[in-house]
mmCIF file of C-alpha atoms in Angstrom:
data_model
loop_
_atom_site.group_PDB
_atom_site.id
_atom_site.type_symbol
_atom_site.label_atom_id
_atom_site.label_comp_id
_atom_site.label_asym_id
_atom_site.label_seq_id
_atom_site.Cartn_x
_atom_site.Cartn_y
_atom_site.Cartn_z
ATOM 1 C CA UNK A 26 17.534 -20.542 -76.994
ATOM 2 C CA UNK A 27 16.811 -24.177 -76.359
ATOM 3 C CA UNK A 28 20.325 -24.882 -76.399
ATOM 4 C CA UNK A 29 20.963 -22.099 -74.038
ATOM 5 C CA UNK A 30 18.616 -23.058 -71.733
ATOM 6 C CA UNK A 31 19.352 -26.720 -71.544
ATOM 7 C CA UNK A 32 23.284 -25.873 -71.305
ATOM 8 C CA UNK A 33 22.517 -23.421 -67.920
ATOM 9 C CA UNK A 34 19.861 -26.140 -66.770
ATOM 10 C CA UNK A 35 22.868 -28.765 -66.551
ATOM 11 C CA UNK A 36 25.096 -26.553 -65.428
ATOM 12 C CA UNK A 37 22.576 -25.281 -62.547
ATOM 13 C CA UNK A 38 21.851 -29.153 -61.820
ATOM 14 C CA UNK A 39 25.199 -30.375 -61.488
ATOM 15 C CA UNK A 40 25.941 -28.017 -58.573
ATOM 16 C CA UNK A 41 22.387 -27.687 -56.923
ATOM 17 C CA UNK A 42 20.085 -30.071 -55.198
ATOM 18 C CA UNK A 43 16.698 -29.671 -53.750
ATOM 19 C CA UNK A 44 16.297 -29.406 -50.195
ATOM 20 C CA UNK A 45 15.386 -32.418 -48.222
ATOM 21 C CA UNK A 46 13.728 -31.660 -44.876
ATOM 22 C CA UNK A 47 10.906 -33.083 -43.069
ATOM 23 C CA UNK A 48 8.563 -32.191 -40.526
ATOM 24 C CA UNK A 49 10.358 -32.464 -37.344
ATOM 25 C CA UNK A 50 13.959 -32.009 -38.267
ATOM 26 C CA UNK A 51 16.284 -29.593 -36.041
ATOM 27 C CA UNK A 52 17.319 -26.795 -38.290
ATOM 28 C CA UNK A 53 19.572 -23.533 -37.605
ATOM 29 C CA UNK A 54 18.092 -20.104 -38.878
ATOM 30 C CA UNK A 55 20.592 -17.370 -40.498
ATOM 31 C CA UNK A 56 20.369 -14.703 -37.984
ATOM 32 C CA UNK A 57 22.432 -11.995 -40.022
ATOM 33 C CA UNK A 58 19.500 -9.543 -41.170
ATOM 34 C CA UNK A 59 18.210 -9.901 -37.838
ATOM 35 C CA UNK A 60 18.186 -6.594 -35.727
ATOM 36 C CA UNK A 61 16.659 -7.178 -32.709
ATOM 37 C CA UNK A 62 18.994 -9.853 -31.504
ATOM 38 C CA UNK A 63 20.565 -8.833 -28.138
ATOM 39 C CA UNK A 64 24.108 -8.250 -27.057
ATOM 40 C CA UNK A 65 27.143 -6.784 -29.641
ATOM 41 C CA UNK A 66 26.537 -7.280 -33.299
ATOM 42 C CA UNK A 67 30.450 -8.340 -33.379
ATOM 43 C CA UNK A 68 30.078 -11.280 -31.022
ATOM 44 C CA UNK A 69 26.691 -12.812 -33.096
ATOM 45 C CA UNK A 70 26.333 -16.295 -33.643
ATOM 46 C CA UNK A 71 26.042 -16.748 -37.313
ATOM 47 C CA UNK A 72 22.773 -19.059 -36.913
ATOM 48 C CA UNK A 73 20.101 -19.751 -34.067
ATOM 49 C CA UNK A 74 18.785 -22.720 -33.095
ATOM 50 C CA UNK A 75 17.903 -25.421 -33.097
ATOM 51 C CA UNK A 76 14.483 -25.222 -34.420
ATOM 52 C CA UNK A 77 12.033 -27.533 -35.016
ATOM 53 C CA UNK A 78 10.201 -27.555 -38.589
ATOM 54 C CA UNK A 79 6.664 -27.363 -38.267
ATOM 55 C CA UNK A 80 5.450 -27.293 -41.471
ATOM 56 C CA UNK A 81 6.530 -27.346 -45.497
ATOM 57 C CA UNK A 82 5.274 -24.742 -47.459
ATOM 58 C CA UNK A 83 6.628 -26.005 -51.177
ATOM 59 C CA UNK A 84 10.093 -26.299 -51.936
ATOM 60 C CA UNK A 85 11.565 -23.374 -50.868
ATOM 61 C CA UNK A 86 9.626 -22.289 -47.628
ATOM 62 C CA UNK A 87 9.788 -23.580 -44.194
ATOM 63 C CA UNK A 88 7.733 -23.017 -40.902
ATOM 64 C CA UNK A 89 9.272 -22.801 -37.903
ATOM 65 C CA UNK A 90 8.565 -23.374 -34.126
ATOM 66 C CA UNK A 91 10.680 -20.463 -32.766
ATOM 67 C CA UNK A 92 11.284 -19.950 -29.193
ATOM 68 C CA UNK A 93 13.402 -17.020 -27.080
ATOM 69 C CA UNK A 94 14.150 -13.725 -28.919
ATOM 70 C CA UNK A 95 12.950 -14.917 -32.521
ATOM 71 C CA UNK A 96 9.562 -15.667 -31.012
ATOM 72 C CA UNK A 97 8.071 -11.731 -32.725
ATOM 73 C CA UNK A 98 9.496 -13.021 -35.844
ATOM 74 C CA UNK A 99 7.192 -14.692 -38.351
ATOM 75 C CA UNK A 100 8.194 -18.402 -38.735
ATOM 76 C CA UNK A 101 7.816 -18.954 -42.119
ATOM 77 C CA UNK A 102 11.778 -19.086 -43.562
ATOM 78 C CA UNK A 103 13.070 -19.565 -47.271
ATOM 79 C CA UNK A 104 15.001 -22.475 -47.285
ATOM 80 C CA UNK A 105 18.009 -20.554 -48.227
ATOM 81 C CA UNK A 106 18.587 -19.015 -44.264
ATOM 82 C CA UNK A 107 18.588 -22.548 -42.814
ATOM 83 C CA UNK A 108 20.903 -25.705 -42.461
ATOM 84 C CA UNK A 109 20.408 -29.018 -40.947
ATOM 85 C CA UNK A 110 21.628 -29.257 -37.185
ATOM 86 C CA UNK A 111 23.712 -31.925 -36.081
ATOM 87 C CA UNK A 112 24.964 -32.616 -32.589
ATOM 88 C CA UNK A 113 28.633 -31.860 -33.033
ATOM 89 C CA UNK A 114 28.012 -28.103 -33.996
ATOM 90 C CA UNK A 115 27.126 -27.861 -29.921
ATOM 91 C CA UNK A 116 30.178 -27.038 -29.117
ATOM 92 C CA UNK A 117 30.244 -24.122 -32.057
ATOM 93 C CA UNK A 118 27.243 -22.425 -29.939
ATOM 94 C CA UNK A 119 28.842 -22.324 -26.479
ATOM 95 C CA UNK A 120 30.230 -18.842 -26.224
ATOM 96 C CA UNK A 121 26.194 -17.560 -25.607
ATOM 97 C CA UNK A 122 25.741 -20.022 -23.035
ATOM 98 C CA UNK A 123 28.853 -19.610 -20.887
ATOM 99 C CA UNK A 124 31.109 -16.510 -20.061
ATOM 100 C CA UNK A 125 34.719 -17.166 -21.851
ATOM 101 C CA UNK A 126 36.780 -16.156 -18.461
ATOM 102 C CA UNK A 127 36.106 -16.774 -14.660
ATOM 103 C CA UNK A 128 36.173 -13.730 -13.011
ATOM 104 C CA UNK A 129 39.002 -14.426 -10.153
ATOM 105 C CA UNK A 130 38.369 -13.822 -6.242
ATOM 106 C CA UNK A 131 39.381 -10.828 -4.769
ATOM 107 C CA UNK A 132 42.219 -11.133 -2.232
ATOM 108 C CA UNK A 133 41.566 -9.379 1.026
ATOM 109 C CA UNK A 134 45.333 -8.280 1.113
ATOM 110 C CA UNK A 135 46.572 -4.518 2.422
ATOM 111 C CA UNK A 136 44.293 -2.130 0.944
ATOM 112 C CA UNK A 137 46.001 0.331 -1.353
ATOM 113 C CA UNK A 138 45.471 3.609 -1.078
ATOM 114 C CA UNK A 139 46.009 6.817 -3.250
ATOM 115 C CA UNK A 140 49.033 9.355 -2.187
ATOM 116 C CA UNK A 141 49.064 11.681 -4.520
ATOM 117 C CA UNK A 142 46.518 12.982 -7.712
ATOM 118 C CA UNK A 143 48.792 14.711 -10.566
ATOM 119 C CA UNK A 144 46.591 17.398 -12.968
ATOM 120 C CA UNK A 145 49.460 16.634 -15.393
ATOM 121 C CA UNK A 146 52.720 14.540 -16.214
ATOM 122 C CA UNK A 147 55.721 16.576 -17.704
ATOM 123 C CA UNK A 148 57.866 14.327 -19.580
ATOM 124 C CA UNK A 149 61.307 15.468 -20.850
ATOM 125 C CA UNK A 150 62.232 14.349 -24.336
ATOM 126 C CA UNK A 151 65.686 13.390 -25.511
ATOM 127 C CA UNK A 152 66.325 16.186 -27.707
ATOM 128 C CA UNK A 153 67.381 19.764 -26.629
ATOM 129 C CA UNK A 154 65.986 19.161 -23.316
ATOM 130 C CA UNK A 155 62.660 20.416 -24.057
ATOM 131 C CA UNK A 156 59.500 19.510 -22.033
ATOM 132 C CA UNK A 157 56.208 18.747 -22.683
ATOM 133 C CA UNK A 158 52.648 17.707 -21.022
ATOM 134 C CA UNK A 159 51.328 14.219 -21.700
#
């Protein structure tokens, strides 16, 4: 039993390191499980932030200073849901700040008017000359 425990511990320790967060660090919070974030779910970023660490709760808990839409959430998160923020990640979070396209100005050319409203349009199939409604 002790041998299997040592073997499993050795494999775990090879690929895992304890988190090294300090009070005052900027981190991003995973928001995959939050349902109160506004906007379409499909276009939502995976992380929100950056937020500043206010307190550490042991090795696995972090208390953050939340702002904006996350202000109503409980401020303590497990270490698995946060990641350190770097200044190079600002490019990743630009879509939330700016619209991805510009609206072209309207041209004041000639006004178009509707000549005729069609209730249905008949098209002719190429086989046997049968017409059908589309």
